[in-house]
Amino acid sequence: EVQLVESGGGLIQSGGSLRLSCAASGVTVTGNSMTWVRQSPVKGLEWVSTIHDNGRIEYTDSVKGRFTISRDSSKNTVYLQMHSLRAEDTAIYYCATYRRALDVWGQGTMVTVSS
Amino acid sequence: DIQMTQSPSTLSASVGDRAIITCRASQSISNWLAWYQQKPGRAPKLLIYQASNLESGVPLRFSGSGSGTEFTLTISSLQPDDFAAYYCLQYSTYPYTFGQGTKLEIK
């Protein structure tokens, strides 16, 4: 059974940094594409970033230059390093696997950016 | 970016009714369309992928159809557990984009 567990969220001031983690079991983060999606009442569900099994990386425009996705095969974990956080980054952040669409999701971690 | 327009935003229905939710893409996405169910406080759950493929473990009353720019999710006979929010996702082209959601509520 595939399970994803996110952590690292919290309350942070505008301009600050956070690193989110997504620990995977039942699937290898290097053998699958892994994605971060966020959800807020204002913007709804929003795709943020994907790291493909071949290492190719994609970002939504609003986070380019501020967020970095990466993975650690030894820990079977995917990360989202977030810098220069803004109020509009406030959301629940989910990680998900891509095998048949975004098929397995974690429980999410809340990020609140205060201005 | 590809815009996904989902309708209706709210659907009121009764147990046993058939529910139909539609998603329209601003340009062709072939069949790279997924449907999700989300309940309060929970992550989205995959129901349908590639427009019409039922995810393992999802009840047969759920079905998806369409290709190109027009897609539908049909729930043939609503059960109490089906009252939730539903979202479509296009994963044809980056940035992937979601519909704004449909809240399926009990009439």
Tab-separated table of C-alpha atoms in Angstrom:
chain	number	residue	atom	x	y	z
A	1	GLU	CA	0.000	0.000	0.000
A	2	VAL	CA	1.280	3.423	-0.974
A	3	GLN	CA	1.362	6.009	1.796
A	4	LEU	CA	2.570	9.587	1.753
A	5	VAL	CA	3.104	11.628	4.920
A	6	GLU	CA	3.735	15.351	4.702
A	7	SER	CA	5.330	17.430	7.430
A	8	GLY	CA	7.031	20.775	7.938
A	9	GLY	CA	4.118	23.163	7.714
A	10	GLY	CA	3.474	25.931	10.194
A	11	LEU	CA	3.003	29.629	10.791
A	12	ILE	CA	5.657	31.808	9.171
A	13	GLN	CA	6.052	35.510	8.597
A	14	SER	CA	5.941	36.977	5.118
A	15	GLY	CA	9.370	36.738	3.518
A	16	GLY	CA	10.332	33.683	5.528
A	17	SER	CA	11.262	30.159	4.507
A	18	LEU	CA	9.942	26.668	5.172
A	19	ARG	CA	10.845	23.211	3.981
A	20	LEU	CA	8.074	20.679	3.508
A	21	SER	CA	8.775	16.952	3.489
A	22	CYS	CA	6.820	14.086	1.974
A	23	ALA	CA	7.880	10.673	3.244
A	24	ALA	CA	6.800	7.855	0.957
A	25	SER	CA	6.232	4.167	1.588
A	26	GLY	CA	5.106	1.507	-0.849
A	27	VAL	CA	6.564	3.502	-3.732
A	28	THR	CA	10.003	4.893	-4.522
A	29	VAL	CA	10.295	8.638	-5.031
A	30	THR	CA	12.946	8.090	-7.705
A	31	GLY	CA	10.897	5.555	-9.635
A	32	ASN	CA	7.787	7.708	-9.848
A	33	SER	CA	6.840	11.278	-10.581
A	34	MET	CA	6.029	13.151	-7.391
A	35	THR	CA	3.929	16.293	-7.228
A	36	TRP	CA	3.039	19.041	-4.768
A	37	VAL	CA	-0.479	20.498	-4.911
A	38	ARG	CA	-1.867	23.199	-2.635
A	39	GLN	CA	-5.393	24.138	-1.677
A	40	SER	CA	-6.738	27.373	-0.300
A	41	PRO	CA	-10.262	28.774	0.016
A	42	VAL	CA	-9.277	31.633	-2.308
A	43	LYS	CA	-7.606	29.729	-5.162
A	44	GLY	CA	-8.987	26.216	-4.725
A	45	LEU	CA	-6.744	23.349	-5.799
A	46	GLU	CA	-3.532	24.496	-7.458
A	47	TRP	CA	-0.734	22.372	-8.916
A	48	VAL	CA	2.605	23.650	-7.593
A	49	SER	CA	5.480	21.453	-8.783
A	50	THR	CA	6.413	18.033	-10.138
A	51	ILE	CA	9.676	16.126	-10.141
A	52	HIS	CA	9.611	13.354	-12.718
A	53	ASP	CA	11.234	9.959	-12.323
A	54	ASN	CA	13.864	11.091	-14.836
A	55	GLY	CA	14.623	14.187	-12.748
A	56	ARG	CA	12.846	16.714	-14.937
A	57	ILE	CA	11.216	19.441	-12.846
A	58	GLU	CA	8.234	21.710	-13.458
A	59	TYR	CA	6.888	24.646	-11.423
A	60	THR	CA	3.849	26.837	-11.609
A	61	ASP	CA	4.818	30.386	-12.575
A	62	SER	CA	3.922	31.958	-9.235
A	63	VAL	CA	6.557	29.923	-7.352
A	64	LYS	CA	9.392	29.901	-9.891
A	65	GLY	CA	12.558	31.256	-8.331
A	66	ARG	CA	11.126	30.915	-4.819
A	67	PHE	CA	10.327	27.192	-4.419
A	68	THR	CA	12.585	24.209	-5.081
A	69	ILE	CA	11.450	20.593	-5.318
A	70	SER	CA	13.957	17.845	-4.611
A	71	ARG	CA	14.149	14.238	-3.501
A	72	ASP	CA	16.353	12.013	-1.347
A	73	SER	CA	16.392	8.393	-2.407
A	74	SER	CA	18.053	7.253	0.831
A	75	LYS	CA	15.141	8.642	2.839
A	76	ASN	CA	12.546	7.995	0.126
A	77	THR	CA	11.368	11.544	0.686
A	78	VAL	CA	10.428	14.485	-1.529
A	79	TYR	CA	10.939	18.052	-0.358
A	80	LEU	CA	9.556	21.458	-1.202
A	81	GLN	CA	11.879	24.242	-0.104
A	82	MET	CA	9.946	27.497	0.000
A	83	HIS	CA	11.591	30.941	0.220
A	84	SER	CA	10.256	34.504	0.132
A	85	LEU	CA	6.868	33.302	1.310
A	86	ARG	CA	3.866	35.513	0.653
A	87	ALA	CA	0.390	35.669	2.137
A	88	GLU	CA	-0.974	34.104	-1.056
A	89	ASP	CA	1.128	30.972	-0.404
A	90	THR	CA	-1.110	30.209	2.582
A	91	ALA	CA	-2.664	26.812	1.889
A	92	ILE	CA	-2.759	23.144	2.710
A	93	TYR	CA	0.107	21.511	0.811
A	94	TYR	CA	-0.362	17.959	-0.423
A	95	CYS	CA	2.106	15.661	-2.081
A	96	ALA	CA	0.885	13.064	-4.548
A	97	THR	CA	2.219	10.308	-6.727
A	98	TYR	CA	1.668	10.304	-10.476
A	99	ARG	CA	1.029	6.824	-11.815
A	100	ARG	CA	-2.536	7.069	-13.041
A	101	ALA	CA	-3.058	10.840	-12.803
A	102	LEU	CA	-2.351	12.083	-9.259
A	103	ASP	CA	-3.497	8.866	-7.687
A	104	VAL	CA	-2.296	8.719	-4.078
A	105	TRP	CA	-2.270	11.821	-1.870
A	106	GLY	CA	-0.918	12.494	1.569
A	107	GLN	CA	-2.994	14.028	4.342
A	108	GLY	CA	-1.539	17.488	3.755
A	109	THR	CA	0.364	20.006	5.841
A	110	MET	CA	-0.876	23.530	6.558
A	111	VAL	CA	1.259	26.541	5.726
A	112	THR	CA	0.121	29.919	7.037
A	113	VAL	CA	2.011	33.031	5.987
A	114	SER	CA	1.296	36.064	8.131
A	115	SER	CA	1.773	39.571	6.850
B	1	ASP	CA	-2.592	27.994	-19.293
B	2	ILE	CA	-5.537	25.665	-19.901
B	3	GLN	CA	-8.643	26.819	-18.072
B	4	MET	CA	-11.002	24.195	-16.697
B	5	THR	CA	-14.601	25.347	-16.322
B	6	GLN	CA	-16.635	23.043	-14.109
B	7	SER	CA	-20.395	23.132	-13.704
B	8	PRO	CA	-22.547	23.359	-11.770
B	9	SER	CA	-20.794	24.874	-8.766
B	10	THR	CA	-23.480	23.407	-6.507
B	11	LEU	CA	-25.753	20.465	-7.206
B	12	SER	CA	-28.644	19.585	-4.928
B	13	ALA	CA	-29.875	16.034	-5.281
B	14	SER	CA	-31.478	13.180	-3.380
B	15	VAL	CA	-30.323	9.656	-2.621
B	16	GLY	CA	-31.023	7.518	-5.659
B	17	ASP	CA	-30.833	10.396	-8.123
B	18	ARG	CA	-28.418	10.516	-11.025
B	19	ALA	CA	-25.869	13.313	-10.839
B	20	ILE	CA	-23.945	14.737	-13.773
B	21	ILE	CA	-21.021	17.137	-13.451
B	22	THR	CA	-19.287	18.637	-16.452
B	23	CYS	CA	-15.854	20.071	-17.130
B	24	ARG	CA	-14.884	22.066	-20.171
B	25	ALA	CA	-11.272	22.701	-21.148
B	26	SER	CA	-10.221	25.904	-22.891
B	27	GLN	CA	-8.306	23.815	-25.435
B	28	SER	CA	-8.080	20.168	-26.321
B	29	ILE	CA	-6.569	17.922	-23.673
B	30	SER	CA	-7.291	14.643	-25.481
B	31	ASN	CA	-8.323	12.322	-22.621
B	32	TRP	CA	-5.905	13.595	-19.963
B	33	LEU	CA	-8.675	14.327	-17.505
B	34	ALA	CA	-9.174	13.026	-13.976
B	35	TRP	CA	-12.010	13.338	-11.473
B	36	TYR	CA	-11.614	13.595	-7.713
B	37	GLN	CA	-13.916	13.426	-4.706
B	38	GLN	CA	-13.049	15.411	-1.613
B	39	LYS	CA	-14.681	15.313	1.792
B	40	PRO	CA	-14.133	17.975	4.476
B	41	GLY	CA	-10.751	17.721	6.137
B	42	ARG	CA	-9.557	15.027	3.723
B	43	ALA	CA	-7.306	14.918	0.699
B	44	PRO	CA	-8.843	14.529	-2.755
B	45	LYS	CA	-9.467	10.940	-3.786
B	46	LEU	CA	-8.988	9.791	-7.378
B	47	LEU	CA	-12.170	8.424	-8.960
B	48	ILE	CA	-11.549	8.465	-12.716
B	49	TYR	CA	-8.357	8.831	-14.779
B	50	GLN	CA	-7.848	9.301	-18.511
B	51	ALA	CA	-11.414	10.540	-18.736
B	52	SER	CA	-13.150	7.191	-18.419
B	53	ASN	CA	-11.018	4.725	-16.458
B	54	LEU	CA	-12.392	3.808	-13.054
B	55	GLU	CA	-9.781	3.808	-10.305
B	56	SER	CA	-9.482	0.525	-8.436
B	57	GLY	CA	-11.900	0.265	-5.541
B	58	VAL	CA	-14.222	3.022	-6.758
B	59	PRO	CA	-17.883	1.931	-7.003
B	60	LEU	CA	-19.274	1.180	-10.441
B	61	ARG	CA	-21.949	3.863	-10.082
B	62	PHE	CA	-19.209	6.374	-10.946
B	63	SER	CA	-18.374	6.804	-14.616
B	64	GLY	CA	-16.576	9.328	-16.770
B	65	SER	CA	-16.799	10.223	-20.435
B	66	GLY	CA	-15.588	12.737	-22.976
B	67	SER	CA	-12.511	13.737	-24.901
B	68	GLY	CA	-11.022	16.877	-26.349
B	69	THR	CA	-12.660	19.700	-24.432
B	70	GLU	CA	-15.904	18.320	-22.981
B	71	PHE	CA	-16.051	15.845	-20.102
B	72	THR	CA	-18.656	14.497	-17.739
B	73	LEU	CA	-18.685	12.654	-14.438
B	74	THR	CA	-21.855	10.683	-13.841
B	75	ILE	CA	-22.968	9.124	-10.580
B	76	SER	CA	-25.754	6.767	-11.570
B	77	SER	CA	-27.590	6.411	-8.253
B	78	LEU	CA	-26.461	8.659	-5.451
B	79	GLN	CA	-25.620	7.087	-2.125
B	80	PRO	CA	-25.314	8.972	1.185
B	81	ASP	CA	-21.513	8.660	1.051
B	82	ASP	CA	-21.383	10.490	-2.322
B	83	PHE	CA	-22.324	13.923	-0.983
B	84	ALA	CA	-18.999	15.728	-1.187
B	85	ALA	CA	-17.030	18.077	-3.412
B	86	TYR	CA	-15.861	16.975	-6.854
B	87	TYR	CA	-13.028	18.365	-8.963
B	88	CYS	CA	-11.697	17.761	-12.423
B	89	LEU	CA	-7.996	17.965	-13.272
B	90	GLN	CA	-6.344	18.316	-16.654
B	91	TYR	CA	-2.896	16.746	-16.794
B	92	SER	CA	-2.250	17.139	-20.476
B	93	THR	CA	-0.057	20.204	-20.257
B	94	TYR	CA	1.852	22.060	-17.555
B	95	PRO	CA	0.701	23.841	-15.551
B	96	TYR	CA	-1.814	21.182	-14.586
B	97	THR	CA	-5.092	22.880	-13.734
B	98	PHE	CA	-8.149	21.974	-11.681
B	99	GLY	CA	-11.768	22.931	-12.083
B	100	GLN	CA	-13.180	25.176	-9.392
B	101	GLY	CA	-15.222	22.334	-7.919
B	102	THR	CA	-18.792	21.143	-7.550
B	103	LYS	CA	-20.393	20.787	-4.158
B	104	LEU	CA	-22.875	17.923	-4.256
B	105	GLU	CA	-25.366	18.464	-1.464
B	106	ILE	CA	-28.406	16.641	-0.214
B	107	LYS	CA	-31.684	18.180	-1.349
